[in-house]
Structures are given as structure tokens and as C-alpha cells.
Coordinates of C-alpha atoms in Angstrom, one line a residue:
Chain A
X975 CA -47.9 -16.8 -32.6
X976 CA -47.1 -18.4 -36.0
X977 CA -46.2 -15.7 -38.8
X978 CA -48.1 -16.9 -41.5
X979 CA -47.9 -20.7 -42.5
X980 CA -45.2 -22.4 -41.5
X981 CA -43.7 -25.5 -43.2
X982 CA -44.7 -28.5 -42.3
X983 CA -40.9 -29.9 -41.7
X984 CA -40.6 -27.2 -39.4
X985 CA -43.6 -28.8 -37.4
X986 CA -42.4 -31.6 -37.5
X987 CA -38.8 -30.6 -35.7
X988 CA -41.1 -28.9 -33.0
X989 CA -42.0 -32.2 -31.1
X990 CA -38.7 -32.6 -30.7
X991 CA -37.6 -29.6 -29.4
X992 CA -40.0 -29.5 -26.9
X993 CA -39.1 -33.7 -26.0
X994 CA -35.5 -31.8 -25.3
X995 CA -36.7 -29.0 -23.3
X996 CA -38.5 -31.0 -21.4
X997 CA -35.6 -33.1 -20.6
X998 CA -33.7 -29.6 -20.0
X999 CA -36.0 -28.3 -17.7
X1000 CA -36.2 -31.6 -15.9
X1001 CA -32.2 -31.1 -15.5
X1002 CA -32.8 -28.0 -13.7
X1003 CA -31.4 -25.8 -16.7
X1004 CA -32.8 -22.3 -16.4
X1005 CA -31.6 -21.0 -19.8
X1006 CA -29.6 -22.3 -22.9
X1007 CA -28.2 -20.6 -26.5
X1008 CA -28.8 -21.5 -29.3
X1009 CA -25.0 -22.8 -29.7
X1010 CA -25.6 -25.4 -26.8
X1011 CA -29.0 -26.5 -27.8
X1012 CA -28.1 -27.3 -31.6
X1013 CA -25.0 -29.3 -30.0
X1014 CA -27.2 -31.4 -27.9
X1015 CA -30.1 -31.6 -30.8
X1016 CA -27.6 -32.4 -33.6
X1017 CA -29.0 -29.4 -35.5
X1018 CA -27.1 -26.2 -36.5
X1019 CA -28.0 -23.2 -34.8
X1020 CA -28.7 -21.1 -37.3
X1021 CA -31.1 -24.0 -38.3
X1022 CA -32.1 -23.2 -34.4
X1023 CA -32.8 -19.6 -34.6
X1024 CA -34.4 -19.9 -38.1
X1025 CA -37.0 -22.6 -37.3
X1026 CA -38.0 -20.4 -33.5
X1027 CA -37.9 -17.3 -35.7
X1028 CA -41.0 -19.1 -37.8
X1029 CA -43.2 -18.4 -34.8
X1030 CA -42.0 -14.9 -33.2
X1031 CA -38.3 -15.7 -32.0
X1032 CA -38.1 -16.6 -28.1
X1033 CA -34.3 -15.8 -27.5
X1034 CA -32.9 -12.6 -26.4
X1035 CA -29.3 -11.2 -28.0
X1036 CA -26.8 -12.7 -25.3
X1037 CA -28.8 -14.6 -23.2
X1038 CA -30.4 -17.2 -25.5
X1039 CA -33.4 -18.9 -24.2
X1040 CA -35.4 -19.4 -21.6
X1041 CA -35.8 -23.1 -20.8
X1042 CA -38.9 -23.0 -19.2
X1043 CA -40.3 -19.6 -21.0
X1044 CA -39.7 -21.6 -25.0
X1045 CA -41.2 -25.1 -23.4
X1046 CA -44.4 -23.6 -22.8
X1047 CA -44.7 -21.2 -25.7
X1048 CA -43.8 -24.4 -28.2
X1049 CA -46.4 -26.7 -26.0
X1050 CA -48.9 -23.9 -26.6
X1051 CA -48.2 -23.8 -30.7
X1052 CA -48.4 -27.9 -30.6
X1053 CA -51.7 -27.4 -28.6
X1054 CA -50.7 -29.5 -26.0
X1055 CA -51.9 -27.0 -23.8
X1056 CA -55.7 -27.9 -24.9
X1057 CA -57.3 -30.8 -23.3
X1058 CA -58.6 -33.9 -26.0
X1059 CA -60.7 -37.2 -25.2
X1060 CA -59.6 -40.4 -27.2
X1061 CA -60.7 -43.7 -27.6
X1062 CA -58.5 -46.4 -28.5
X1063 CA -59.7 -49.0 -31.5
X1064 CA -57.9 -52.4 -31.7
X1065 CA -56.9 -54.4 -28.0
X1066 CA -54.2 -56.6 -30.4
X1067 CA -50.4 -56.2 -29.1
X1068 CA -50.1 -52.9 -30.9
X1069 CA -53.2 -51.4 -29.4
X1070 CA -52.5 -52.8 -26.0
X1071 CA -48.9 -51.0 -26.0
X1072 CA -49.7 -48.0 -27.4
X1073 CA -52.6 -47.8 -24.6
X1074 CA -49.5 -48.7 -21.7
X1075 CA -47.2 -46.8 -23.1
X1076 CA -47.9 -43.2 -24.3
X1077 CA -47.8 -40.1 -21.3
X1078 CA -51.7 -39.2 -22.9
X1079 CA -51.9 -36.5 -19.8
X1080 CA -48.5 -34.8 -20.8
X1081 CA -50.6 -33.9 -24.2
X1082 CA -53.6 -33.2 -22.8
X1083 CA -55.3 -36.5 -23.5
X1084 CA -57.8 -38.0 -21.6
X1085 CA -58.1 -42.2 -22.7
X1086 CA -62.1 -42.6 -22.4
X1087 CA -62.0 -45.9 -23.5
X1088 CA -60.6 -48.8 -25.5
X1089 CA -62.3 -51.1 -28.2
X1090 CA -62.0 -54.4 -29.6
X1091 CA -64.7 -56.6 -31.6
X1092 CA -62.5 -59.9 -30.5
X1093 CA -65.0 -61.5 -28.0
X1094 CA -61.6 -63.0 -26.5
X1095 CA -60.3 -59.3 -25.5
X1096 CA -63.7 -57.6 -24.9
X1097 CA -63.9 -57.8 -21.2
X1098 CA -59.8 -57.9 -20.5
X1099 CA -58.0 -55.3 -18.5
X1100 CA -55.8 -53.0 -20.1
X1101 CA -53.9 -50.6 -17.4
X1102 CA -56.9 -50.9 -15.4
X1103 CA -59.3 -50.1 -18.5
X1104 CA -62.2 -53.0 -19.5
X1105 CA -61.9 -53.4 -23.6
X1106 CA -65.3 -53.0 -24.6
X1107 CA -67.3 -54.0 -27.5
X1108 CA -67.3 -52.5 -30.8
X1109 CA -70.6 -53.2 -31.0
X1110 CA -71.2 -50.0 -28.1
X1111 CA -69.0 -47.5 -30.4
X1112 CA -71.6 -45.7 -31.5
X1113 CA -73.6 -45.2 -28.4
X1114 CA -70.2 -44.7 -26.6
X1115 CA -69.4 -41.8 -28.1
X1116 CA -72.7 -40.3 -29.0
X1117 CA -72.6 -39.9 -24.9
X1118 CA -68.8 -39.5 -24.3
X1119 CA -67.8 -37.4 -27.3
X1120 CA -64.3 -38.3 -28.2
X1121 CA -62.2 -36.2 -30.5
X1122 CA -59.1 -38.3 -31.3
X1123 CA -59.2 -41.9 -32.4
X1124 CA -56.2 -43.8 -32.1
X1125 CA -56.9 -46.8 -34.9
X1126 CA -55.1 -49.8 -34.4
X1127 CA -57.5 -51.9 -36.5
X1128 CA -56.3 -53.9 -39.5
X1129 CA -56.9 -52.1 -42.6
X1130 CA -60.2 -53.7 -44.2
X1131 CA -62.1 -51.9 -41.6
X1132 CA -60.2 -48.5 -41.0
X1133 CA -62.0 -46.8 -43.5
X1134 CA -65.3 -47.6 -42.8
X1135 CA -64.5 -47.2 -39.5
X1136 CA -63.4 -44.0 -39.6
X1137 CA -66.1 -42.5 -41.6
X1138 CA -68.6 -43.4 -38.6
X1139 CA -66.3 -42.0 -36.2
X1140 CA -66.3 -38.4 -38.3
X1141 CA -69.7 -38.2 -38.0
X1142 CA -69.9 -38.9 -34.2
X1143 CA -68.0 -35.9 -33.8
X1144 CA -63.9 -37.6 -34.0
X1145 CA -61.7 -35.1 -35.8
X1146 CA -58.4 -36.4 -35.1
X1147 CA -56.8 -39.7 -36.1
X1148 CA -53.7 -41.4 -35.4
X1149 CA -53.4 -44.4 -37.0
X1150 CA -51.2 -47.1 -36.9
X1151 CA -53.4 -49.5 -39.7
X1152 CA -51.5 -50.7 -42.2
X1153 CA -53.4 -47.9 -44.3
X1154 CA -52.9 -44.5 -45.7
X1155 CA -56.3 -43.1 -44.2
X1156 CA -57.0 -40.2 -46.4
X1157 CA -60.1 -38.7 -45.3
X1158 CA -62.3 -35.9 -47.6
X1159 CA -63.6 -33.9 -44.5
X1160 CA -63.4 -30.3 -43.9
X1161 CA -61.3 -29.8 -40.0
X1162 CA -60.1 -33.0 -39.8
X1163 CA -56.6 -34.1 -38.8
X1164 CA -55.1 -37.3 -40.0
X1165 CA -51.1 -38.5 -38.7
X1166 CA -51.0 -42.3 -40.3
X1167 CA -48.0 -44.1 -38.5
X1168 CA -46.0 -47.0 -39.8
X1169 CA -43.2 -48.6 -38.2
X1170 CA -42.4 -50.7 -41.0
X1171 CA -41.6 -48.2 -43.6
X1172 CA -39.0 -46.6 -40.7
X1173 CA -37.3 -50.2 -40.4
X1174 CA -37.6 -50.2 -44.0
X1175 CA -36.0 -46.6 -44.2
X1176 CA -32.9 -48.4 -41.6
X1177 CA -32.5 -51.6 -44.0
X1178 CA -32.0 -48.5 -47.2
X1179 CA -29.4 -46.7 -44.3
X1180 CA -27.4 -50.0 -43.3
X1181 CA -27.3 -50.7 -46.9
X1182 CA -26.0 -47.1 -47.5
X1183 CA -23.9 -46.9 -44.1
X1184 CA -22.0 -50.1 -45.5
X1185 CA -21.3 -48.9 -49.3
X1186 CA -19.6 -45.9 -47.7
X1187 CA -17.6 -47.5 -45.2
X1188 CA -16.2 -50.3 -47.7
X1189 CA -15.6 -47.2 -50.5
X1190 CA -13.2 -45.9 -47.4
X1191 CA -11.6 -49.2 -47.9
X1192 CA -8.9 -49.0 -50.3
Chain B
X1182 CA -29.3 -47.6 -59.2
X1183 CA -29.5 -44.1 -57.8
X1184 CA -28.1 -41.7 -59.4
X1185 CA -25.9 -39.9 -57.5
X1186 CA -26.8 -39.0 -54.6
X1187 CA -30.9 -39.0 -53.6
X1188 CA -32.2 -36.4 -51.2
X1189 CA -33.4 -37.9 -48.1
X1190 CA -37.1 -36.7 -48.2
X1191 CA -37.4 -39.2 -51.2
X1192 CA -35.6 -42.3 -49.7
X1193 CA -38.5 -41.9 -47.0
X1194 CA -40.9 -42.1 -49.6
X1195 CA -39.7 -45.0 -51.0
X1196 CA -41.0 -47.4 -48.3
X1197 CA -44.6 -45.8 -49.3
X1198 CA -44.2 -46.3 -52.8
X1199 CA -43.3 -50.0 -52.0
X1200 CA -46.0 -50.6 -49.7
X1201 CA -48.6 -49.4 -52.2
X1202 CA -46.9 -51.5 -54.8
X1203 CA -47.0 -54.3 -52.6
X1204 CA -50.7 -54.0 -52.4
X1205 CA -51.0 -53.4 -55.8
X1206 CA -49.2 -57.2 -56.2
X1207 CA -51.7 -58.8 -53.9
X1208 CA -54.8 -57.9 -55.6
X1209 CA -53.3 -59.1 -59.3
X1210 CA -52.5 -55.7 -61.0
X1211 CA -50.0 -56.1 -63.3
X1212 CA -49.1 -52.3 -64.5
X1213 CA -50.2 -48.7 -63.7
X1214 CA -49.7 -45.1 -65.1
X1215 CA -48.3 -42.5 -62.5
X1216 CA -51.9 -41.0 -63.1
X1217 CA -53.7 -43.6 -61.7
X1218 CA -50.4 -44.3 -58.7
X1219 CA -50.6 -40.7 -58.1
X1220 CA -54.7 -41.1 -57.2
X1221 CA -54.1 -43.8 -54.9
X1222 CA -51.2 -42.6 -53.0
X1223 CA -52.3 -38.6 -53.0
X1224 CA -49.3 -37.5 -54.4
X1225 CA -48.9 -35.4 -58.0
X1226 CA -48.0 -37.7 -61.0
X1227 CA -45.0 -35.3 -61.7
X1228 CA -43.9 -35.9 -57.7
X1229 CA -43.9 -39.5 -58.9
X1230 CA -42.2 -39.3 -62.2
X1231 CA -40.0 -37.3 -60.4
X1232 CA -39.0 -39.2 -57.2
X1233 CA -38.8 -42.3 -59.4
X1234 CA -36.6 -40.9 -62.2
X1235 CA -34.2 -40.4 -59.3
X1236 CA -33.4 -44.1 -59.5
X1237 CA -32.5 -43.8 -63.2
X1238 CA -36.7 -44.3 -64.0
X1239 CA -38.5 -47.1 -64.6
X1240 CA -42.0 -46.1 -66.7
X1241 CA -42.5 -46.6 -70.2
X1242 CA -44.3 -43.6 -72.1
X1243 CA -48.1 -45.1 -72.8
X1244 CA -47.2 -48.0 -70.8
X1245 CA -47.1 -46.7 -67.5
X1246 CA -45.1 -48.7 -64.9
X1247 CA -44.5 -52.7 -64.8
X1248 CA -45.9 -53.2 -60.7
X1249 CA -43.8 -56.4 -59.9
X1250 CA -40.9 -54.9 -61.9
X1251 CA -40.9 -51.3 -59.6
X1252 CA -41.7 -53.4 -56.5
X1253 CA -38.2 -55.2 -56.7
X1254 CA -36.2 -52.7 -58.0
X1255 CA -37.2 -50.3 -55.1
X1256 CA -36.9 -53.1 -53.0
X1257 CA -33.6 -53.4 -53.9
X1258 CA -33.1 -50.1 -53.5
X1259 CA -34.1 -50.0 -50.3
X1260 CA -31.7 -53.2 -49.3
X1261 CA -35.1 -55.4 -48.3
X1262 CA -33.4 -58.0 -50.6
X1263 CA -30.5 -58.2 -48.1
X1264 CA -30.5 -60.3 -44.7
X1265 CA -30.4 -59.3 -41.6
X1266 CA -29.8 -60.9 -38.4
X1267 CA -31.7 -58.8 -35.6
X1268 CA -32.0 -58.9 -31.5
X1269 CA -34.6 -57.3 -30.0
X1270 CA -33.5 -55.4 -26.0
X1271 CA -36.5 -54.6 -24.2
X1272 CA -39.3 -57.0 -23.5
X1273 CA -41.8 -54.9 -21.9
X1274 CA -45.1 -53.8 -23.5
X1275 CA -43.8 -52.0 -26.1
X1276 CA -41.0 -54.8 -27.0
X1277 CA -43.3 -57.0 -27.1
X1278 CA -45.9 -55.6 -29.3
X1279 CA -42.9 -54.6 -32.1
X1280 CA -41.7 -58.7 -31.8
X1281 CA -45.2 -59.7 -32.6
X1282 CA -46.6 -56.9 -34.9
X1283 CA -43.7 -56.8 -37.2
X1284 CA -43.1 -58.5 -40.2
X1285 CA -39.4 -59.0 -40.2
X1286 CA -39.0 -61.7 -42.7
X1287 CA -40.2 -59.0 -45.2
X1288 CA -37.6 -56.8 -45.4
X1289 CA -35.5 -60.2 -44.8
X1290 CA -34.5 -59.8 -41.3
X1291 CA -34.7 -62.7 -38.9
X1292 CA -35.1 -61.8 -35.0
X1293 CA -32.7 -64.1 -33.1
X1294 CA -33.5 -62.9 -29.8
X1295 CA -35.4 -60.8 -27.0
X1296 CA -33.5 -59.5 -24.1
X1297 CA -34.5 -57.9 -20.8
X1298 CA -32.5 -57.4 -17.3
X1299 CA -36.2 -57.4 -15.4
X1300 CA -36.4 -61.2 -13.6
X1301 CA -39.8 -61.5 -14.1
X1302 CA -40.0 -60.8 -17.7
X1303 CA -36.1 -63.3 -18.4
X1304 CA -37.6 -67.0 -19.2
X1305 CA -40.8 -65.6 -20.3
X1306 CA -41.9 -66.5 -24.1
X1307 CA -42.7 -63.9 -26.6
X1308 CA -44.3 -65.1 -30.3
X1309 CA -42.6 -68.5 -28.8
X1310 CA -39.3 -67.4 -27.9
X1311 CA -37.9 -67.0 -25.1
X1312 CA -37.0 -63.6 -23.6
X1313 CA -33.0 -63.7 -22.2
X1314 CA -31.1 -62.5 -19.7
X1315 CA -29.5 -59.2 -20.6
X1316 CA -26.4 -60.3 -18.8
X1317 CA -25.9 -62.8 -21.5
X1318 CA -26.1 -60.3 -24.5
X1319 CA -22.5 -59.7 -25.1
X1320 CA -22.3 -63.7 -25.5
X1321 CA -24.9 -64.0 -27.7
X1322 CA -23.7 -61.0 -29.5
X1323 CA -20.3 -62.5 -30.1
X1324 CA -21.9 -66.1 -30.9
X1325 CA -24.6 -65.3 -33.2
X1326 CA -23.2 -61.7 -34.6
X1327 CA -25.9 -59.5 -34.8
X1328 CA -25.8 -56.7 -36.8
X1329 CA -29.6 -55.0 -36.0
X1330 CA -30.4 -53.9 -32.5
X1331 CA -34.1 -53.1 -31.9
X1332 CA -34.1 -50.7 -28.4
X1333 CA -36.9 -50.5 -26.3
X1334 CA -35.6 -49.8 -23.4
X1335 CA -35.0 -46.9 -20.9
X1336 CA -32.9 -44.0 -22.8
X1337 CA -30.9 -44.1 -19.4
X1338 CA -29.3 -47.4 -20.6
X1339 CA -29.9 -46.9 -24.1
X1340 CA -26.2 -45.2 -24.8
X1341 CA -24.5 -47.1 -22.8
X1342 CA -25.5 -50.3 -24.2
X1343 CA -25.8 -49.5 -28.2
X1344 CA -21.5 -48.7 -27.7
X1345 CA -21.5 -52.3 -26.4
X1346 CA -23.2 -53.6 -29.3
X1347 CA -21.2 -51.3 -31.9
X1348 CA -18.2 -53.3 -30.6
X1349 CA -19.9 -56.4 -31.1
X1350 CA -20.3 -55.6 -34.9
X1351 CA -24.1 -54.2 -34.5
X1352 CA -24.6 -51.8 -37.6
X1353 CA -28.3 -50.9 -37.2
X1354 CA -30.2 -48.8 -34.4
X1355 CA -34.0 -49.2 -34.7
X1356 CA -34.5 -47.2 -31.2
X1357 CA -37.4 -46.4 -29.8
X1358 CA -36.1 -45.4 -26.6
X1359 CA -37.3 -42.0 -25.7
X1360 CA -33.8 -40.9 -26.8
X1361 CA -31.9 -39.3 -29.9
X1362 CA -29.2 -41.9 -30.4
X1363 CA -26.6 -40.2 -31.7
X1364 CA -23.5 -42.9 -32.6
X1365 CA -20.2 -41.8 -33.4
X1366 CA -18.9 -44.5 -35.3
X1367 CA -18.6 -44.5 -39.2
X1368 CA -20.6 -46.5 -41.0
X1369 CA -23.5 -47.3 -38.2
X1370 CA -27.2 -46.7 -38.9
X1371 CA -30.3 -45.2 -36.4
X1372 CA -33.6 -44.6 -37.2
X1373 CA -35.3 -43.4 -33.8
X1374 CA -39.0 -43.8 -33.7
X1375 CA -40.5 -41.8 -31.0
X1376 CA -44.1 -42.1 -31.3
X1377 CA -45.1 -39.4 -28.5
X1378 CA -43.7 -36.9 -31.4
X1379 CA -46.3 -38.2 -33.7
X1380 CA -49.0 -37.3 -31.4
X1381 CA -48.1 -33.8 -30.6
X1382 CA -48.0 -33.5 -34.1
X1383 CA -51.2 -34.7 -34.2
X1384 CA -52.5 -32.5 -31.8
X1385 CA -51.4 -29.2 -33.9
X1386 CA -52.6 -30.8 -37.1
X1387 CA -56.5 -31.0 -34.6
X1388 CA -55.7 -27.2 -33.4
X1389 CA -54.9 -26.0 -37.1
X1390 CA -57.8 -28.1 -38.9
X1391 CA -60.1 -26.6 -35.9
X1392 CA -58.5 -23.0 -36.7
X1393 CA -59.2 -23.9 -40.2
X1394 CA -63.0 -24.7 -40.0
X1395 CA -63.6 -21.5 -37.4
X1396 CA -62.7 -19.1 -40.3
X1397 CA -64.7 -20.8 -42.9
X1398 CA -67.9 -19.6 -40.3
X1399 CA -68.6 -15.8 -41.2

């Protein structure tokens, strides 16, 4: 159990230890230290021990840890042991990827349905799944009861969007508009995704990357 | 121009601040206090002040911040003002979405080409080019000198094929293989994206906000 409130950059690295785990435990591995998971992670392993230490501490003096012991403990702080339904908003490229792509079931996420107010994609297949209409969102989920929306919507109708969702019952959001969705509601969980500031980010570290190999130039 | 050197949390706001900007641009306004930028984006106007006086600051007291002014400079900061010359390995659903969604041109990159080793995808068109023949890339590579790879491919070839690239003068690693590239070499960049981390995230924000809401009921 977390011990008190943990910061949210040590969240953030949690994801990622449990993606390496995973892999881990895939491999067979019954047990690592902290000394060999840092070198595979990059990370230090005091950095290790001090972000596990945030929730309890999983390794043991001289053995380290248990592979398959810290995969589940860290699956059941993310939550991914707790089941979600999600419908999908927006049948563009984007949508239709992120709908082929993501392993829902390893987190525990059902995908109830996917929606599009294109009259050209209503209808399509995607992985087996008819896009509906947004027109039937409403009724949709007033009988389905999703609690994650995954928005892939252009911006101008997030918002309002989203504000009709919340009060079907959604409380989760992962969005991929090209929008900041801030939303002013008690329990509810927003992770806004943009892959352009992240190739933005690699343009500032290429630009970076190059001024300090050229300054090695003499 | 930064002085000295700038933490990395801040450089990953940056492609925020120049989105917003960017917005800000589009609908005609011409400056704005960091009260009034603080609103918009949710951050504190001393976060602002602060994270821009990094860059040697560029408000005026009572006149608040020029918009097209900050835009460029942190555009220039960030490198967007550069070129790039970018392939793209992986044309599957995924590949595909990031050739069509994203807006290169930008952050002045220009995609040259799309590469896969599956025969039913090579000679298929994506956005109206054609997707390669991976057995070709080391060609193209050496004719058309690359220096961004975008990877959406297996993380089983994902290694082997970035060290190929590297020695083909590739710089930058946008990789969204399910895979921590980790490259050796001095001066190369890589930003990984993995997008199923975003959504466990998400899925401990839902259990917290949840958490949250349960204590507020006596």
C-alpha cells in the first residue's frame, strides 16, 4: 500500500517498471536485485529501492526481488487489477490504431464500442467492431455504462463532448485531441496525450545532442 | 538562449507553452500577461515567469509577453526552426496513423519514406507514398541521408536495426516500439513513446480520483 502520497514522477516510472517485469517474468526470471534491474532500466538502484520503498518496499536484504511477487503488487497499485469499460470516440487514423493496437485486456479494459459522426466510417469494421453513430452516444452508454473514454476527436468538440460523457457516468479520459482537457469535476481522471509535443521534445534533443557533439570537436 | 543548463522537466514543457502560443497566434492575439497564460494553461504565473526566465526571459513588466515574439524564440529553442529529413519503419496500423496524423512540416521535418519487410503491406500507398521494401533501407539511407528514424516496429528488430541506421548518420529515435532504446553512441537522440504507459497511468489516476470521491462520503 502507498505510504502517504506519492509523487507523481514516481507514478509515472511505475508503468514502466511493471512493462519490464512483465518482459522479465515472460523470460522465465524468478527473482532480480535491484543492481540488475537498474542496469536493464537505465535507472540507478538506489533510485530503484527509493521509488519501491514509496509503496512498502518489495525486496528482501540479499535476495532482491521477486519477479513475479513485485509485478503483481505494482499491477495492483496501477489498478490494473480492476476491470474498466471504454468506448472509443473518433474512427480517423488515430482512433482506428489506437483501437488495433493497445493490449485493453492486459489493463483490464473491456472496448464496448467505437464512435464516429463521419457517415463514411459509421458502419466500417474496426478489429471486428461496427463504428457507430455519435448520434447513439447517449443512449449507448446510459445502457452500457462506460467509465473511460478514449477521445480521439478534433479539438472543437472534446469539450463539449466530454462534459456529456461525465454526466453519463465516464470518469476517466485519455485523450489524444489536440486539447488540454481540463475538466472541473470532483473523481475524475484526465491523461491528455500528444505525440507532437514528444517529437517536438526530440527536435529540442537532436538540436542539443549535436551542440555537444560538435563542442567535443576541437 | 538558455542559460546554462535547463532542467529537463522544463524543456518538456516547452512544447506546451508553444502549442498554446500557437493557438493563441491563430485566433489574432497579439500579447498576454503570465496571469492570463497561467489561466489558460493551469499552471501558476510564477511557474511561468519561472520556466521562461530560464531562457534569459522574454516579458516586459505591465506589458506582459509579445505572443508571435515567445512563439519563435521557444521555437527556436526547441530547434523547430531547423530541418529535418525523416523515414518512417513500420507501416502497420500504428505507422500508418503517425504518417497521416502528424504534422511534420511543423516542426520542419519532411518524411522521405515508409518502410516495412511485410509483402503485403511493400507497394502499398500511405498519405500517397509509397510504403518500401525494408531490404532497400540501407540504400535509401545512404542516398537520401536521413537523420530521423520514426520506429514502429517490433522491439525484437528494433535494436538491431536503429545500430544500422546510426551508421548511416541517423541522429534521432522517435520509437514507439514497445522497447526502451537505449543507444550508445554520442551525440544520438530517443524519445520512446509508449502509449500503453499512458494508460496504466490513467488507470491509477481512475482508482485514486475514485479513492478520492469515496472519502468525501461520511
Amino acid at each position: 500500500m502507498p505510504k502517504g502520497s506519492v509523487s507523481l514522477s514516481v507514478i509515472r516510472r511505475l508503468p514502466r517498471y511493471h512493462r519490464f517485469l512483465r518482459d522479465l517474468l515472460a523470460a522465465g526470471t524468478v527473482r532480480i536485485s535491484s543492481g540488475d534491474l537498474s542496469a536493464k532500466m537505465g535507472l540507478t538502484a538506489s533510485q530503484i529501492r527509493q521509488d519501491l520503498n514509496c509503496f512498502g518496499g518489495f525486496g528482501q536484504q540479499g535476495y532482491g526481488y521477486n519477479v513475479k511477487d513485485l509485478y503483481e503488487e505494482i499491477g495492483r497499485i496501477l489498478g490494473l487489477d480492476q476491470t474498466h469499460r471504454a468506448i472509443l470516440l473518433g474512427a480517423g487514423n488515430l482512433g482506428r490504431a489506437i483501437a488495433l493496437h493497445m493490449d485493453f485486456a492486459l489493463r483490464g479494459i473491456t472496448l464496448l464500442g467505437i464512435f464516429d459522426s463521419d457517415p463514411s466510417l459509421v458502419g466500417t469494421q474496426v478489429g471486428g467492431m461496427p463504428v457507430r453513430d455519435c448520434a447513439g452516444l447517449a443512449d449507448f452508454c446510459a445502457a452500457h455504462r462506460p467509465d473511460i473514454a478514449i477521445l480521439c476527436i478534433p479539438k472543437e468538440s472534446a469539450n463539449r463532448t466530454a462534459a456529456m460523457l461525465v454526466r453519463h457516468g465516464v470518469r476517466g479520459f485519455w485523450n489524444f485531441s489536440h486539447y488540454d482537457l481540463a475538466l472541473d469535476y470532483e473523481g475524475i481522471a484526465v491523461e491528455n496525450v500528444h505525440l507532437g509535443d514528444s517529437l517536438s521534445t526530440l527536435c529540442f534533443r537532436l538540436k542539443e545532442a549535436g551542440r555537444e557533439s560538435e563542442s567535443l570537436v576541437p
